[in-house]
Coordinates of C-alpha atoms and ligand atoms in Angstrom, one line a residue:
Chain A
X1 CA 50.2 104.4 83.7
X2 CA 50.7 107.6 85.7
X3 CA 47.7 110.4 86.4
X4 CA 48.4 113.3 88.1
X5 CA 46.3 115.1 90.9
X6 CA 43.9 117.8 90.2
X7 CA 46.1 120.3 90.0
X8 CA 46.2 124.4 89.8
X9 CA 49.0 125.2 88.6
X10 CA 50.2 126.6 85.0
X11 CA 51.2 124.5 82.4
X12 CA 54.8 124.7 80.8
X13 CA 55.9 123.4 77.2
X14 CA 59.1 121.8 76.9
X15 CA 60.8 119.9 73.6
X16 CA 61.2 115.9 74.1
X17 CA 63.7 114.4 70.8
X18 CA 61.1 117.0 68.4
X19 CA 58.0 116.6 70.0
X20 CA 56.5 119.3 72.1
X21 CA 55.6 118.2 76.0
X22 CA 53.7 119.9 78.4
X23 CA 54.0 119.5 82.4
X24 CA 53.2 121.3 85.2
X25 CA 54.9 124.2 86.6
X26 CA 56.9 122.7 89.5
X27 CA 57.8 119.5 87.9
X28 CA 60.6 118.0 87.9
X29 CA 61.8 116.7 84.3
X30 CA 61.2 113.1 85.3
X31 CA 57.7 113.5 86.8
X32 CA 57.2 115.7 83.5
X33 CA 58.5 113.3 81.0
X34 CA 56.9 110.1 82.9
X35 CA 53.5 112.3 82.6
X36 CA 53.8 112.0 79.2
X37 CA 54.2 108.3 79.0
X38 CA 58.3 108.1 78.2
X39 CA 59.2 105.1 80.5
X40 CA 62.7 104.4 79.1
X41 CA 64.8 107.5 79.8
X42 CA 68.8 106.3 79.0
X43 CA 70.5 103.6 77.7
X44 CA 73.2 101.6 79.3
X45 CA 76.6 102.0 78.7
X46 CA 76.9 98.0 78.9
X47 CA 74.6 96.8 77.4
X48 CA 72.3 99.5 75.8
X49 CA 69.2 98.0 77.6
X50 CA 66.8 100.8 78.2
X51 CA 66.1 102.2 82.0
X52 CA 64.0 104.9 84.0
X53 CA 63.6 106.5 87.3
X54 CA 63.5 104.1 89.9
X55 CA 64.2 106.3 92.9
X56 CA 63.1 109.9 91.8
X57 CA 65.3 111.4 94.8
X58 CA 68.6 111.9 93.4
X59 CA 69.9 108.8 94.4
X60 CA 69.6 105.9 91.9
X61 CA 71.3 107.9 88.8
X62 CA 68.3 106.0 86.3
X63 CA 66.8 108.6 85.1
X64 CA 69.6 110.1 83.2
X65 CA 68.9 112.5 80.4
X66 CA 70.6 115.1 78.0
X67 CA 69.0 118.9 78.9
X68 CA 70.0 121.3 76.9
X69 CA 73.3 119.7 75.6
X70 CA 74.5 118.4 79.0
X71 CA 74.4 115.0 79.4
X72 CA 74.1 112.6 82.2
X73 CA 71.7 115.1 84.2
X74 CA 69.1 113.6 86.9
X75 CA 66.0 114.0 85.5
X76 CA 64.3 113.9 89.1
X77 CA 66.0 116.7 90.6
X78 CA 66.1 119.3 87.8
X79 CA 62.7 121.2 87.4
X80 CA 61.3 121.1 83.9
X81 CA 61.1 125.0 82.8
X82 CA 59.4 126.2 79.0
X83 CA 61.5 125.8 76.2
X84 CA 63.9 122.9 77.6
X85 CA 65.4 120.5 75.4
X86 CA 65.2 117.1 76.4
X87 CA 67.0 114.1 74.5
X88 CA 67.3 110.6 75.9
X89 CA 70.8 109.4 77.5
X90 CA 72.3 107.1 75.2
X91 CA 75.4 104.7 76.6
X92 CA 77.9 106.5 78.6
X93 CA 78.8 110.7 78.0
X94 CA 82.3 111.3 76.4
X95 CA 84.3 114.1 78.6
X96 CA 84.5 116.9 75.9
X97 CA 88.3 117.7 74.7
Chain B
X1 CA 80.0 75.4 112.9
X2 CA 82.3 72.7 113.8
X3 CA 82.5 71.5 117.0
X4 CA 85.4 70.1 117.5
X5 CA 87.1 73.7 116.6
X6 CA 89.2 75.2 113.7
X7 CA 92.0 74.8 111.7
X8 CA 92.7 78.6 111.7
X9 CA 90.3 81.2 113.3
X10 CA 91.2 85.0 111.2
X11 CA 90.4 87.9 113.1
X12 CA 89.2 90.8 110.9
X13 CA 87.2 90.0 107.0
X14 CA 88.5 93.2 105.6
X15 CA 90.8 92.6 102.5
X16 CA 93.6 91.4 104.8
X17 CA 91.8 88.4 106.9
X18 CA 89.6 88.1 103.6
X19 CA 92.4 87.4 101.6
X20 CA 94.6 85.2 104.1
X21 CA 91.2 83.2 105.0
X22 CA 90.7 82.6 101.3
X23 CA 94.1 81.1 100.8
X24 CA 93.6 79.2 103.8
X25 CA 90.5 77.9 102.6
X26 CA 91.7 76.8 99.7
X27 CA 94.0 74.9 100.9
X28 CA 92.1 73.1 103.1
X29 CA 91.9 74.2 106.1
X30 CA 88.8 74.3 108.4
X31 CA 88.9 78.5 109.0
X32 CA 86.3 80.7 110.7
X33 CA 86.6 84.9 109.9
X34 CA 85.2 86.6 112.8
X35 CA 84.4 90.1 112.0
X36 CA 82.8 92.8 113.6
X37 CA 78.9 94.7 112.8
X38 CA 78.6 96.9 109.7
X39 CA 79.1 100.0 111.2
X40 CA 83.2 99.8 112.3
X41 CA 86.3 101.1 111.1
X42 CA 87.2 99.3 107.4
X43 CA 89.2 100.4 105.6
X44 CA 88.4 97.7 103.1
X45 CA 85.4 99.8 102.0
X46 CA 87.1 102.9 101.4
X47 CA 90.0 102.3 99.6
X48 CA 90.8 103.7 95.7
X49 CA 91.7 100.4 94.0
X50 CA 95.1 100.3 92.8
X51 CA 97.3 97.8 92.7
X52 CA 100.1 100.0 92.9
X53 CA 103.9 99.1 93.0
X54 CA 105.5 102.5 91.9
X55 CA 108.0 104.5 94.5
X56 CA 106.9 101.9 97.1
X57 CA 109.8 100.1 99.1
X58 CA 112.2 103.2 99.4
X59 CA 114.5 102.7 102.3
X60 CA 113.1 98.9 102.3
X61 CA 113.6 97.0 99.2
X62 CA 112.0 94.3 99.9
X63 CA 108.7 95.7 100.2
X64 CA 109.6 97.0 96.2
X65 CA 109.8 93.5 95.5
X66 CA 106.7 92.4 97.7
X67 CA 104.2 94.9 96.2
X68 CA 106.2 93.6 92.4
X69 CA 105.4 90.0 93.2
X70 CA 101.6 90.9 94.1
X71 CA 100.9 92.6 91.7
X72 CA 102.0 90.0 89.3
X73 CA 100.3 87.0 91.4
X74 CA 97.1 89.2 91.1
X75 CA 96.5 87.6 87.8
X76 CA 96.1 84.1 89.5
X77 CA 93.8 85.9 92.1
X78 CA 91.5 87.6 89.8
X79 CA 90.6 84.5 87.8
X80 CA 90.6 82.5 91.0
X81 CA 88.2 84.4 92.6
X82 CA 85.5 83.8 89.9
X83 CA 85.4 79.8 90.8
X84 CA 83.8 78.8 94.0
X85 CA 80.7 81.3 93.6
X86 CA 82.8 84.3 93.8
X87 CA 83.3 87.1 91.1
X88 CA 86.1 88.9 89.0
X89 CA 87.4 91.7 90.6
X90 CA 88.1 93.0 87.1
X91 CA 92.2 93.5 87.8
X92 CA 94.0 95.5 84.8
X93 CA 97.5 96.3 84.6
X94 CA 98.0 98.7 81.8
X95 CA 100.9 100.0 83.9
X96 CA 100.5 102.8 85.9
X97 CA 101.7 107.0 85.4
X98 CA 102.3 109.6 87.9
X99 CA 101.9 113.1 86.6
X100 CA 104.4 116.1 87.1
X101 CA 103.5 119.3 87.5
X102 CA 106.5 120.4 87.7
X103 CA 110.4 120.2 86.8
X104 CA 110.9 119.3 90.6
X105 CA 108.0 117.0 91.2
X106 CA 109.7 115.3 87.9
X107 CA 113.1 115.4 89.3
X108 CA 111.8 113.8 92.5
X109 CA 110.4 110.8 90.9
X110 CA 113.7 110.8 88.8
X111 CA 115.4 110.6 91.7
X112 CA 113.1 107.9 93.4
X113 CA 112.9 105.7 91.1
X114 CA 116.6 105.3 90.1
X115 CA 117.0 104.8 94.3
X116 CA 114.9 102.1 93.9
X117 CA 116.4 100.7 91.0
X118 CA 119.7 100.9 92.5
X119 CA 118.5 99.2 95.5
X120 CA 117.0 96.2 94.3
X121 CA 119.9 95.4 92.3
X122 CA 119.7 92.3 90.2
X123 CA 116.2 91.9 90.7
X124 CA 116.0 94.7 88.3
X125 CA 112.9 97.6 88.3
X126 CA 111.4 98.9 84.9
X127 CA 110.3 102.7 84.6
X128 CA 110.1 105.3 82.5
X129 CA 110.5 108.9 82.9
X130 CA 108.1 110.5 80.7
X131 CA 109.1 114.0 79.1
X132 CA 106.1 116.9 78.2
X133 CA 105.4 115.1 74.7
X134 CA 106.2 111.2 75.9
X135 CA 103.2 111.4 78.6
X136 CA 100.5 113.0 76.1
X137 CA 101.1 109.7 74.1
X138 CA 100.1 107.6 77.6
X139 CA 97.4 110.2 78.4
X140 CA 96.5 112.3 75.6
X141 CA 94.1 114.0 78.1
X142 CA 96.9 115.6 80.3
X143 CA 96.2 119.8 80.6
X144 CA 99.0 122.3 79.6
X145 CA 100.6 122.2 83.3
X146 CA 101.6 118.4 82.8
X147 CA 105.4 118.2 82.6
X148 CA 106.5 114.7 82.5
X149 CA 105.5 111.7 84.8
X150 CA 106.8 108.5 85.2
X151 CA 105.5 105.4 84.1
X152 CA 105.7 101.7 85.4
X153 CA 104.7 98.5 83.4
X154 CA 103.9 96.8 86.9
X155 CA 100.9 99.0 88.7
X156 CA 97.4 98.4 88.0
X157 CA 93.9 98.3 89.2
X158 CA 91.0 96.5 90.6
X159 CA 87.4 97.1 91.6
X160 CA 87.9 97.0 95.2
X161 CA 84.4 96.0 96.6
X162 CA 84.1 93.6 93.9
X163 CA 87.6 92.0 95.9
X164 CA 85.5 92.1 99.3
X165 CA 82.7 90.3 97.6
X166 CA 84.1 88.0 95.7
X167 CA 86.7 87.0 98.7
X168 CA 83.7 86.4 101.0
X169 CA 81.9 85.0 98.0
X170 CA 84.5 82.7 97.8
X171 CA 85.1 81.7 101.1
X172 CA 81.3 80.7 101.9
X173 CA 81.8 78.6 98.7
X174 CA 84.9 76.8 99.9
X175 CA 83.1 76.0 103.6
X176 CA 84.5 78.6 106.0
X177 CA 82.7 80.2 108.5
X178 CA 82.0 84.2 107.8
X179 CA 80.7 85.5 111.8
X180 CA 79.6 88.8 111.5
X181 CA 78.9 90.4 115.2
X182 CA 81.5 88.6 116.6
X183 CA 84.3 90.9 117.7
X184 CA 86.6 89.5 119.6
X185 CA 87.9 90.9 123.3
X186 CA 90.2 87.9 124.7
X187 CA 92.5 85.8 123.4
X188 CA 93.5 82.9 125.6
X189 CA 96.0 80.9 124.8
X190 CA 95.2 77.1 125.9
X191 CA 97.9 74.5 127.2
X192 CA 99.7 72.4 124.9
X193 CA 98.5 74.8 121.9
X194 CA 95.7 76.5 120.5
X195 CA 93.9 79.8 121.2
X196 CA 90.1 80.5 123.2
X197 CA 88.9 83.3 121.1
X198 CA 85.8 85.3 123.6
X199 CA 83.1 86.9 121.2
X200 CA 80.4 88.5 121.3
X201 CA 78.7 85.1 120.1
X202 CA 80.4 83.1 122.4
X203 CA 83.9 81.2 122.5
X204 CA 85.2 79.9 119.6
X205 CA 88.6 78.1 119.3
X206 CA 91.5 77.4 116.4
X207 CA 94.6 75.5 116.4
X208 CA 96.0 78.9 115.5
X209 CA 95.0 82.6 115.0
X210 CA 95.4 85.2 112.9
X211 CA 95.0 88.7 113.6
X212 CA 94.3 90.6 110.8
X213 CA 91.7 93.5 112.8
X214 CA 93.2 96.7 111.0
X215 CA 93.0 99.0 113.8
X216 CA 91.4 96.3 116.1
X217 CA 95.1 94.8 115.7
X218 CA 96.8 96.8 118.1
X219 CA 95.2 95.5 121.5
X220 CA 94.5 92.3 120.0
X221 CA 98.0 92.0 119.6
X222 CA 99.1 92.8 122.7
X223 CA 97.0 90.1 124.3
X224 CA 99.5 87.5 122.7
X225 CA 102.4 89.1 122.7
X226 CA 102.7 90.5 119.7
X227 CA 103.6 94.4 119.7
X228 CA 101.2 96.1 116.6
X229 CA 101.7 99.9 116.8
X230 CA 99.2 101.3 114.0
X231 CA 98.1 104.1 114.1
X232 CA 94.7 106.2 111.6
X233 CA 95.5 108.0 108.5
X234 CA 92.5 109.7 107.0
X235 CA 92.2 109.6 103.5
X236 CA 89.4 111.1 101.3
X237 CA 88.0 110.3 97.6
X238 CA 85.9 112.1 95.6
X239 CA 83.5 110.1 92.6
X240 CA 82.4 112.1 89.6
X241 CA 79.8 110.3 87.4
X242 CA 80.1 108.3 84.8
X243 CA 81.7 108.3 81.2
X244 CA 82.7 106.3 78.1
X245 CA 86.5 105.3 78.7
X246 CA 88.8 108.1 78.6
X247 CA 91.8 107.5 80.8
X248 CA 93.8 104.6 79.5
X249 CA 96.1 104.3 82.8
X250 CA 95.6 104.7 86.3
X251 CA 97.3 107.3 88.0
X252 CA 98.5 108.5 91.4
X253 CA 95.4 109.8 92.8
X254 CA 93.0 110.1 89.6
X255 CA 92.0 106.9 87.8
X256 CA 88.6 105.7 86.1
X257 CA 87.1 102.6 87.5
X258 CA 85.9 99.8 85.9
X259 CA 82.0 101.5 85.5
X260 CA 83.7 104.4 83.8
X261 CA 83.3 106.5 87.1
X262 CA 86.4 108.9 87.9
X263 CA 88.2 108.4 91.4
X264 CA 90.3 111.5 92.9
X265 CA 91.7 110.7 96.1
X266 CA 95.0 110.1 98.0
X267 CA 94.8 112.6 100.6
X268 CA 96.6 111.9 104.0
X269 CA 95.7 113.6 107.2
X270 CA 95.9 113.2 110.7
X271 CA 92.4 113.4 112.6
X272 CA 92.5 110.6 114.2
X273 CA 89.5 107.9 114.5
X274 CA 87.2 111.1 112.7
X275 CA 86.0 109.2 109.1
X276 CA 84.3 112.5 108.1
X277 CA 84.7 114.7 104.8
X278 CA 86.0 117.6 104.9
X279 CA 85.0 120.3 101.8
X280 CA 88.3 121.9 101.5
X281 CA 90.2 118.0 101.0
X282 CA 87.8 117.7 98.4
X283 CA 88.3 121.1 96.9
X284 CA 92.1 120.3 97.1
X285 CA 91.6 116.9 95.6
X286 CA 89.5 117.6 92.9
X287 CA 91.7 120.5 92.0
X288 CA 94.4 118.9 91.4
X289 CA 92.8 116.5 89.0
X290 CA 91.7 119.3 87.2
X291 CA 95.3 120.7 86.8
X292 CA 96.2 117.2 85.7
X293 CA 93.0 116.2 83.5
X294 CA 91.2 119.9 83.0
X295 CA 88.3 117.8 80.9
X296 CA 87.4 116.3 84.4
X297 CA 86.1 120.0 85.3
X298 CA 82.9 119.1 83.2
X299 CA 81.8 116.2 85.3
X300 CA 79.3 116.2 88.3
X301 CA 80.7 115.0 91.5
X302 CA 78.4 112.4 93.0
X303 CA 79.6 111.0 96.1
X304 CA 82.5 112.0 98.3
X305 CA 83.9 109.6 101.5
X306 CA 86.6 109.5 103.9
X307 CA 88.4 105.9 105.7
X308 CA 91.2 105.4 107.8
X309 CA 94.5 103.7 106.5
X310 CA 96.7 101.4 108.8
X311 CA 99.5 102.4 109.1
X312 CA 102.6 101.8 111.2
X313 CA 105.2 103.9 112.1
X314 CA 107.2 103.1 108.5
X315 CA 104.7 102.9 106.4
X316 CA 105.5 98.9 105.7
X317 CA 103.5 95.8 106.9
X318 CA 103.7 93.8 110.0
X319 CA 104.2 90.6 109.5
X320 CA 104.9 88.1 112.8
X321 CA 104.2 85.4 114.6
X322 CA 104.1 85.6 118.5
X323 CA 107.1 83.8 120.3
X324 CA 105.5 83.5 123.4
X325 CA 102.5 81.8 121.9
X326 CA 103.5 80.3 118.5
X327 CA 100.7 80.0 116.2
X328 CA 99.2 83.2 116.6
X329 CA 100.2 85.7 113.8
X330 CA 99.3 89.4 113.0
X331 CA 99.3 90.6 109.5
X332 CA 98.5 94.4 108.3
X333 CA 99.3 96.9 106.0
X334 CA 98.2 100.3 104.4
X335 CA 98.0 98.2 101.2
X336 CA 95.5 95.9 101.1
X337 CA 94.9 95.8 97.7
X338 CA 97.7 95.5 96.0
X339 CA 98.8 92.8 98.9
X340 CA 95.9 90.9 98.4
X341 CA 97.5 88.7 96.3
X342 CA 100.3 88.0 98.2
X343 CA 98.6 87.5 101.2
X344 CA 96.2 84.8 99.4
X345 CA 98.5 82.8 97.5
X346 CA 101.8 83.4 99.8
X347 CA 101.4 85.1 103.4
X348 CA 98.2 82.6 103.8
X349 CA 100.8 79.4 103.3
X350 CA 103.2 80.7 106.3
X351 CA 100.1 80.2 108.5
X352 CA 100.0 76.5 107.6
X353 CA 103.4 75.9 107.5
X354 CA 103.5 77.4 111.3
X355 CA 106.8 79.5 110.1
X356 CA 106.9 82.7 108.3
X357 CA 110.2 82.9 105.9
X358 CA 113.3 84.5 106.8
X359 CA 113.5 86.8 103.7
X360 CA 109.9 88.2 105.5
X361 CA 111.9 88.8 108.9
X362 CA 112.3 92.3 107.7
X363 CA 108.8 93.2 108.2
X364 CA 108.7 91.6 112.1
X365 CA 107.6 94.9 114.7
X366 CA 111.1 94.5 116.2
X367 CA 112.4 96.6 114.0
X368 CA 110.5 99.2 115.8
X369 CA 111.9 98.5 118.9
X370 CA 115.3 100.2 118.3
X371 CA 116.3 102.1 120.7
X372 CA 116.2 106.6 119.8
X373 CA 119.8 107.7 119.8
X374 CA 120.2 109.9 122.7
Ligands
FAD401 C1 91.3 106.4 101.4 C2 92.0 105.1 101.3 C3 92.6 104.7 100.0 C4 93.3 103.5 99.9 N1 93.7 103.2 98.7 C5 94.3 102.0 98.5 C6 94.8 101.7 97.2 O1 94.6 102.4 96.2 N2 95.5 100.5 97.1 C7 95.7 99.7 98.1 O2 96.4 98.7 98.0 N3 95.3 100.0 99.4 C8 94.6 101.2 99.6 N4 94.1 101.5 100.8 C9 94.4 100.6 101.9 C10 93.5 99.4 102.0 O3 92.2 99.8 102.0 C11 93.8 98.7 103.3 O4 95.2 98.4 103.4 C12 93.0 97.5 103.6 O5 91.7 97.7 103.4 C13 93.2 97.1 105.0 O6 92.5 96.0 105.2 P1 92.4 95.3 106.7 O7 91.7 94.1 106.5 O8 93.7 95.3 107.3 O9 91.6 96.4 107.5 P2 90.0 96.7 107.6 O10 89.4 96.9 106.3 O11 89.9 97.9 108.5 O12 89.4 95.5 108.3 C14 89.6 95.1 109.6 C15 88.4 94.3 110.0 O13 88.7 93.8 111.3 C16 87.5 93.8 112.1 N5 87.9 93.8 113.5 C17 88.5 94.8 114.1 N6 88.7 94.5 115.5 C18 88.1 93.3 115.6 C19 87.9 92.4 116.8 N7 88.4 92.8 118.0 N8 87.2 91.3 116.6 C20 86.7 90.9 115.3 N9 86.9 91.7 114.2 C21 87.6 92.9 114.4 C22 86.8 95.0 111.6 O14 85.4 94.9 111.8 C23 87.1 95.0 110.1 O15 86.2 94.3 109.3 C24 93.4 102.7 101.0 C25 92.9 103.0 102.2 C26 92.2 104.2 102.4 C27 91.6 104.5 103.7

């Protein structure tokens, strides 16, 4: 569905639920992720139907993902980096106790 | 439009002439809401959603008892508002807490709430005061600096622009007129009754008119006689993302919507008609969530505001009719949502009924007309 550009930059590898990803250097998790064919990102907290980015400017809150433990992050405005863990957003996040 | 004119013409569709309109409307009357653009002063869309009865009415009982019955009636509103095309406004009323952080904010609220207890006498006023191990049990997330709250069975909360919605839902599903773009700047009372209202869309006239502008109120007022000294209190809420349910009340200034979003607000400044955000309220607001709910320190802020309040001079409503021109009434508050009700179901009725109740005579702007003691 999505192609990139010809494009000179390095290449990154990042961890998507086990499976090793690669991206660009320079994108963000969402272009990475999208790159690699994951369309549904999260699942809703009402009623678990999947979603992904819509807006891909930090505006939409869609494209919410799990990065290294944290959940509920943007993946549109966080830069994919080597080594990151990414896991889909399932439902709502619990505050921690 | 109807030509031959209205029943009742509402100035102002915020969640006062929303809610008096919709009562109106559903009782029959042929009403028109004029309103102004988007871009205005509305409180309406900045508000934090309770429906909030709590330490209200001191030194005025009866609005104790006012903000009581509303939040009860709010039941009929809420599953009102989902016939006629509008949509629940999701009210709760798990009763509401206010958090202590210390023995004198705790004595304070002791203190208040027995005052209003004693006050309203036999119509009798449930709290609780809730000691360090008694509030845990309400909100098991409260941090080490919680000493005790208090606790009343009658507050609650609502999704506020689900109320705006589902009011003008409503109303274009009963019939009335919503005009958008038509502020008004004259009122003209006509011979032998009725009111000329001069808009920006041209002039449209009512049997009777309510004024209902929020800050528009005040010179709208005084072009029927009706003295409607309100003044701007900036307040300023802060949004965190969302999360799985985690606060089982609403409180005083931090409480979880509906989406699972947390709401920190109830600041109250002075800066006149400025509507911008300031960093250091926010820093101060979310702080003290934080001292209250330290869990809440994990979440992402994503969106902060600020919106004016009414208010008046006491901090109660203004309810009146003019004497020089009967049939022209102004209604406003600082409490638009937990009135709501009220003004639907009850305030809407002493439109059509040309007489507003003598138990209500409390909240007429006279009182403000006491003269200062030399
Ligand atoms: C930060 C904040 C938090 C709040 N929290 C709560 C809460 O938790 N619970 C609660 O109960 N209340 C709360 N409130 C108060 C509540 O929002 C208000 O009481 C309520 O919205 C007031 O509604 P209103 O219709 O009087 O005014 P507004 O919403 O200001 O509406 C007035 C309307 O009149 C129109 N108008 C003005 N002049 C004219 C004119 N000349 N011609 C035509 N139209 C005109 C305007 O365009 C506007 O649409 C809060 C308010 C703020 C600011």
């Amino acid at each position: 569905m999505f192609r990139r550009l010809p494009d000179p930059t390095g290449t990154i590898a990042f961890d998507f639920e086990g499976t090793t990803f690669e991206a660009c250097e320079g994108d963000s998790v969402a272009a990475a992720l999208l790159a690699n064919g994951v369309l549904g990102f999260r699942t809703t907290p009402a009623s678990g139907a999947p979603r992904g980015p819509w807006c891909l400017i930090g505006n939409c809150h869609e494209c919410l993902v799990e990065i290294d433990g944290e959940p509920n992050r943007q993946a549109c405005m966080v830069e994919a980096r080597a080594g990151m863990q990414v896991r889909r957003q399932h439902g709502a996040r619990v505050i921690p106790r | 439009m109807h030509g031959d004119g209205y029943d009742v013409v509402v100035i102002g569709a915020g969640l006062v002439g929303g809610a008096v309109a919709y009562g109106l409307a559903r009782a029959g009357q042929r009403v028109a809401v004029l309103d102004e653009e988007d871009a205005t002063y509305r409180a309406s869309r900045g508000n934090f959603g309770l429906v909030w009865v709590q330490g209200k009415g001191v030194g005025r009982p009866e609005y104790a008892l006012w903000s009581r019955a509303s939040s009860e009636r709010w039941f009929e509103l809420s599953e009102a508002l989902t016939e006629n095309g509008g949509l629940a406004p999701n009210y709760t009323r798990p009763g509401g807490v206010i958090a202590a952080l210390s023995e004198e904010e705790l004595s304070a609220l002791d203190s208040m709430l027995a005052g209003l207890k004693r006050a309203v006498g036999n119509a009798g006023y449930e709290y609780e005061i809730l000691d360090a191990a008694r509030v845990r049990e309400l909100l098991p997330a409260c941090g080490p600096e919680v000493v005790g709250g208090a606790y009343s069975p009658y507050d609650g909360h609502a999704n506020p622009l689900k109320l705006m919605r589902g009011l003008h839902a409503s109303l274009a599903g009963l019939g009335a007129d919503y005009l958008a773009g038509a502020r008004v700047d004259a009122i003209r009372p006509l011979d032998g009754g009725g009111f000329d209202l001069r808009t920006e869309r041209g002039t449209i006239t009512g049997g009777k008119v309510v004024i209902a502008a929020g800050h528009g109120s005040k010179a709208l007022g005084a072009m029927v006689g009706l003295d409607v000294p309100v003044h701007p209190e900036h307040g300023q809420i802060v949004v965190t993302e969302r999360t799985a349910p985690w606060l089982g009340h609403p409180t005083l200034g931090i409480r979880q919507t509906d989406e699972g979003s947390m709401l920190f607000g109830a600041s109250h400044e002075d800066r006149g008609f400025d509507t911008s955000v300031l960093a250091r309220t926010s820093r101060d607001i979310a702080h003290r969530a934080v001292r209250v709910f330290p869990g809440l320190a994990s979440l992402r802020v994503v969106r902060t505001w600020g919106a004016l309040r009414v208010m008046t001079p006491d901090g109660f409503p203004i309810y009146a009719q003019s004497r020089a021109h009967p049939g022209a009434f102004v209604f406003t508050c600082h409490s638009g949502v937990t009135l709501a009700a009220n003004h639907a179901l009850e305030a809407s009725r002493w439109v059509i009924d040309g007489e507003i109740p003598e138990g209500m005579a409390c909240f007429a702007p006279d009182r403000f007309d006491v003269p200062q003691a030399a």
